[in-house]
Amino acid sequence: MGKVKRTFSSAVRMPYQDSIAFVTRIIEFHNEQALKDFGNHQFHSRQATVLKLWLIDLKEFIIKHEEKESLSIQDTEEETGREEVLSSLNKDAG
């Protein structure tokens, strides 16, 4: 399976994208095996669940850090008065 083209990214998310895709494929593998390999159904289901929990934890971690990054950017814009400068430029141009 080739790499999936991603249409979004952030500085926080980028380092984790490949591992998320890889673990997602492993989860799919274990789910398929749970349906095919009846003798080991419980093992494959458990592995898929453990990996899914890991993935959920990672995504929550990423979202939390993206929110912090977003707030940090907003604080920086407020500190530098960026919005005021842009609005004054718009008034001068209009």
Coordinates of N, CA and C in Angstrom, one line a residue:
M1 N 0.8 -1.2 0.0 CA 0.0 0.0 0.0 C 0.9 1.2 0.0
G2 N 0.6 2.2 -0.9 CA 1.4 3.4 -1.0 C 1.0 4.4 0.0
K3 N 1.8 5.5 0.0 CA 1.5 6.6 0.9 C 0.2 7.3 0.5
V4 N -0.6 7.7 1.5 CA -1.8 8.5 1.2 C -1.4 9.9 1.1
K5 N -2.0 10.6 0.1 CA -1.7 12.1 0.0 C -2.5 12.8 1.0
R6 N -1.9 13.6 1.8 CA -2.5 14.3 2.9 C -2.8 15.7 2.4
T7 N -4.0 16.2 2.7 CA -4.3 17.6 2.2 C -4.3 18.6 3.4
F8 N -3.8 18.1 4.5 CA -3.7 19.0 5.7 C -2.5 18.7 6.5
S9 N -2.0 19.6 7.2 CA -0.9 19.3 8.1 C -0.7 20.5 9.0
S10 N 0.0 20.3 10.1 CA 0.4 21.3 11.0 C 1.8 20.9 11.5
A11 N 2.5 21.9 12.1 CA 3.8 21.6 12.6 C 3.8 20.5 13.7
V12 N 2.7 20.5 14.4 CA 2.5 19.5 15.5 C 2.2 18.1 14.9
R13 N 1.4 18.1 13.9 CA 0.9 16.8 13.3 C 1.9 16.1 12.4
M14 N 2.7 16.9 11.7 CA 3.6 16.3 10.7 C 4.5 15.2 11.2
P15 N 5.1 15.3 12.4 CA 6.0 14.2 12.8 C 5.3 12.9 13.0
Y16 N 4.0 12.9 13.3 CA 3.2 11.8 13.6 C 2.4 11.2 12.5
Q17 N 2.3 11.8 11.3 CA 1.4 11.4 10.2 C 1.8 10.0 9.7
D18 N 3.0 9.7 9.5 CA 3.4 8.4 9.0 C 3.1 7.3 10.0
S19 N 3.4 7.5 11.3 CA 3.1 6.5 12.3 C 1.6 6.3 12.4
I20 N 0.8 7.3 12.3 CA -0.7 7.2 12.4 C -1.2 6.3 11.2
A21 N -0.7 6.6 10.0 CA -1.1 5.8 8.8 C -0.7 4.4 9.0
F22 N 0.6 4.1 9.5 CA 1.1 2.8 9.7 C 0.2 2.0 10.7
V23 N 0.0 2.6 11.8 CA -0.8 1.9 12.9 C -2.2 1.7 12.4
T24 N -2.8 2.6 11.6 CA -4.1 2.4 11.1 C -4.2 1.2 10.2
R25 N -3.1 1.0 9.4 CA -3.0 -0.2 8.5 C -2.9 -1.5 9.4
I26 N -2.1 -1.4 10.5 CA -2.0 -2.6 11.3 C -3.3 -2.9 12.0
I27 N -4.1 -1.9 12.4 CA -5.4 -2.1 13.0 C -6.3 -2.8 12.0
E28 N -6.3 -2.4 10.8 CA -7.1 -3.0 9.7 C -6.7 -4.4 9.5
F29 N -5.4 -4.7 9.5 CA -4.8 -6.0 9.4 C -5.4 -7.0 10.5
H30 N -5.3 -6.5 11.7 CA -5.8 -7.3 12.8 C -7.3 -7.5 12.8
N31 N -8.0 -6.5 12.4 CA -9.5 -6.7 12.2 C -9.8 -7.7 11.1
E32 N -9.1 -7.7 10.0 CA -9.3 -8.7 8.9 C -8.9 -10.1 9.4
Q33 N -7.8 -10.2 10.1 CA -7.4 -11.5 10.7 C -8.4 -12.0 11.7
A34 N -9.0 -11.2 12.5 CA -10.0 -11.6 13.5 C -11.2 -12.2 12.8
L35 N -11.5 -11.8 11.6 CA -12.6 -12.4 10.8 C -12.2 -13.6 10.1
K36 N -11.0 -13.8 9.7 CA -10.5 -14.9 8.9 C -10.0 -16.1 9.8
D37 N -9.3 -15.7 10.8 CA -8.6 -16.7 11.7 C -9.3 -16.9 13.0
F38 N -10.4 -17.7 12.9 CA -11.3 -17.9 14.0 C -10.6 -18.4 15.3
G39 N -9.5 -19.2 15.1 CA -8.8 -19.8 16.2 C -8.1 -18.7 17.0
N40 N -7.7 -17.6 16.4 CA -7.0 -16.5 17.0 C -7.8 -15.2 17.0
H41 N -9.1 -15.3 16.9 CA -10.0 -14.2 16.9 C -9.7 -13.2 18.1
Q42 N -9.7 -13.8 19.2 CA -9.5 -13.0 20.4 C -8.2 -12.2 20.4
F43 N -7.1 -12.9 20.0 CA -5.8 -12.2 20.0 C -5.9 -11.1 19.0
H44 N -6.4 -11.3 17.8 CA -6.4 -10.2 16.8 C -7.3 -9.0 17.2
S45 N -8.4 -9.4 17.8 CA -9.3 -8.3 18.3 C -8.7 -7.5 19.4
R46 N -8.0 -8.2 20.3 CA -7.3 -7.5 21.4 C -6.2 -6.5 20.9
Q47 N -5.4 -7.0 19.9 CA -4.4 -6.2 19.3 C -4.9 -5.0 18.6
A48 N -6.0 -5.2 17.9 CA -6.6 -4.0 17.2 C -7.1 -3.0 18.2
T49 N -7.7 -3.5 19.3 CA -8.2 -2.6 20.4 C -7.1 -1.8 21.0
V50 N -6.0 -2.5 21.4 CA -4.8 -1.8 22.0 C -4.3 -0.8 21.1
L51 N -4.1 -1.1 19.8 CA -3.6 -0.1 18.9 C -4.6 1.1 18.7
K52 N -5.8 0.8 18.7 CA -6.8 1.9 18.5 C -6.8 2.8 19.7
L53 N -6.6 2.3 20.9 CA -6.5 3.1 22.1 C -5.2 4.0 22.0
W54 N -4.1 3.4 21.5 CA -2.9 4.2 21.4 C -3.2 5.3 20.4
L55 N -3.8 5.0 19.3 CA -4.1 6.0 18.3 C -5.0 7.1 18.8
I56 N -6.0 6.8 19.6 CA -6.9 7.8 20.2 C -6.1 8.7 21.1
D57 N -5.2 8.1 22.0 CA -4.4 8.9 22.9 C -3.5 9.8 22.1
L58 N -2.9 9.3 21.0 CA -2.0 10.2 20.2 C -2.7 11.3 19.6
K59 N -3.9 11.0 19.0 CA -4.7 12.1 18.4 C -5.1 13.1 19.4
E60 N -5.5 12.7 20.6 CA -5.9 13.7 21.7 C -4.6 14.5 22.0
F61 N -3.5 13.9 22.1 CA -2.2 14.6 22.4 C -2.0 15.7 21.3
I62 N -2.1 15.3 20.0 CA -1.9 16.2 18.9 C -2.9 17.4 19.0
I63 N -4.1 17.1 19.2 CA -5.2 18.1 19.2 C -4.9 19.1 20.3
K64 N -4.5 18.6 21.5 CA -4.2 19.5 22.6 C -3.0 20.4 22.3
H65 N -2.0 19.9 21.6 CA -0.9 20.7 21.3 C -1.1 21.6 20.1
E66 N -2.0 21.3 19.2 CA -2.4 22.2 18.2 C -3.2 23.4 18.8
E67 N -4.0 23.1 19.7 CA -4.8 24.2 20.4 C -3.8 25.1 21.1
K68 N -2.8 24.6 21.8 CA -1.8 25.4 22.5 C -1.0 26.3 21.4
E69 N -0.7 25.6 20.3 CA 0.0 26.3 19.3 C -0.8 27.5 18.7
S70 N -2.1 27.2 18.5 CA -3.0 28.2 18.0 C -3.2 29.4 18.9
L71 N -3.3 29.1 20.2 CA -3.4 30.1 21.2 C -2.1 30.9 21.3
S72 N -1.0 30.3 21.1 CA 0.3 30.9 21.2 C 0.4 31.9 20.0
I73 N 0.0 31.5 18.8 CA 0.0 32.4 17.6 C -0.9 33.6 17.8
Q74 N -2.1 33.3 18.4 CA -3.0 34.4 18.7 C -2.4 35.4 19.6
D75 N -1.8 34.9 20.7 CA -1.1 35.8 21.7 C -0.1 36.6 21.0
T76 N 0.7 36.0 20.2 CA 1.8 36.7 19.5 C 1.3 37.8 18.6
E77 N 0.1 37.5 17.9 CA -0.5 38.5 17.0 C -1.0 39.7 17.9
E78 N -1.6 39.4 19.0 CA -2.0 40.4 19.9 C -0.9 41.3 20.5
E79 N 0.2 40.6 20.8 CA 1.3 41.3 21.4 C 2.0 42.2 20.4
T80 N 2.0 41.8 19.1 CA 2.7 42.6 18.1 C 1.8 43.7 17.5
G81 N 0.5 43.6 17.8 CA -0.5 44.5 17.2 C -0.7 44.3 15.8
R82 N -0.5 43.1 15.3 CA -0.6 42.7 13.9 C -1.9 43.1 13.3
E83 N -3.0 42.8 14.1 CA -4.3 43.1 13.6 C -4.5 44.6 13.4
E84 N -4.0 45.4 14.3 CA -4.2 46.8 14.2 C -3.4 47.4 12.9
V85 N -2.2 46.8 12.7 CA -1.5 47.3 11.5 C -2.2 46.9 10.3
L86 N -2.7 45.7 10.2 CA -3.4 45.3 9.0 C -4.7 46.1 8.8
S87 N -5.4 46.4 9.8 CA -6.6 47.2 9.6 C -6.3 48.6 9.2
S88 N -5.2 49.2 9.7 CA -4.8 50.5 9.3 C -4.3 50.5 7.8
L89 N -3.7 49.4 7.4 CA -3.3 49.3 6.0 C -4.6 49.3 5.1
N90 N -5.6 48.5 5.5 CA -6.8 48.4 4.8 C -7.5 49.8 4.7
K91 N -7.5 50.6 5.8 CA -8.1 51.9 5.8 C -7.3 52.8 4.8
D92 N -6.0 52.7 4.8 CA -5.2 53.5 3.9 C -5.4 53.2 2.5
A93 N -5.6 51.9 2.2 CA -5.8 51.4 0.8 C -7.2 51.8 0.3
G94 N -8.2 51.8 1.2 CA -9.6 52.0 0.8 C -9.9 53.4 0.7

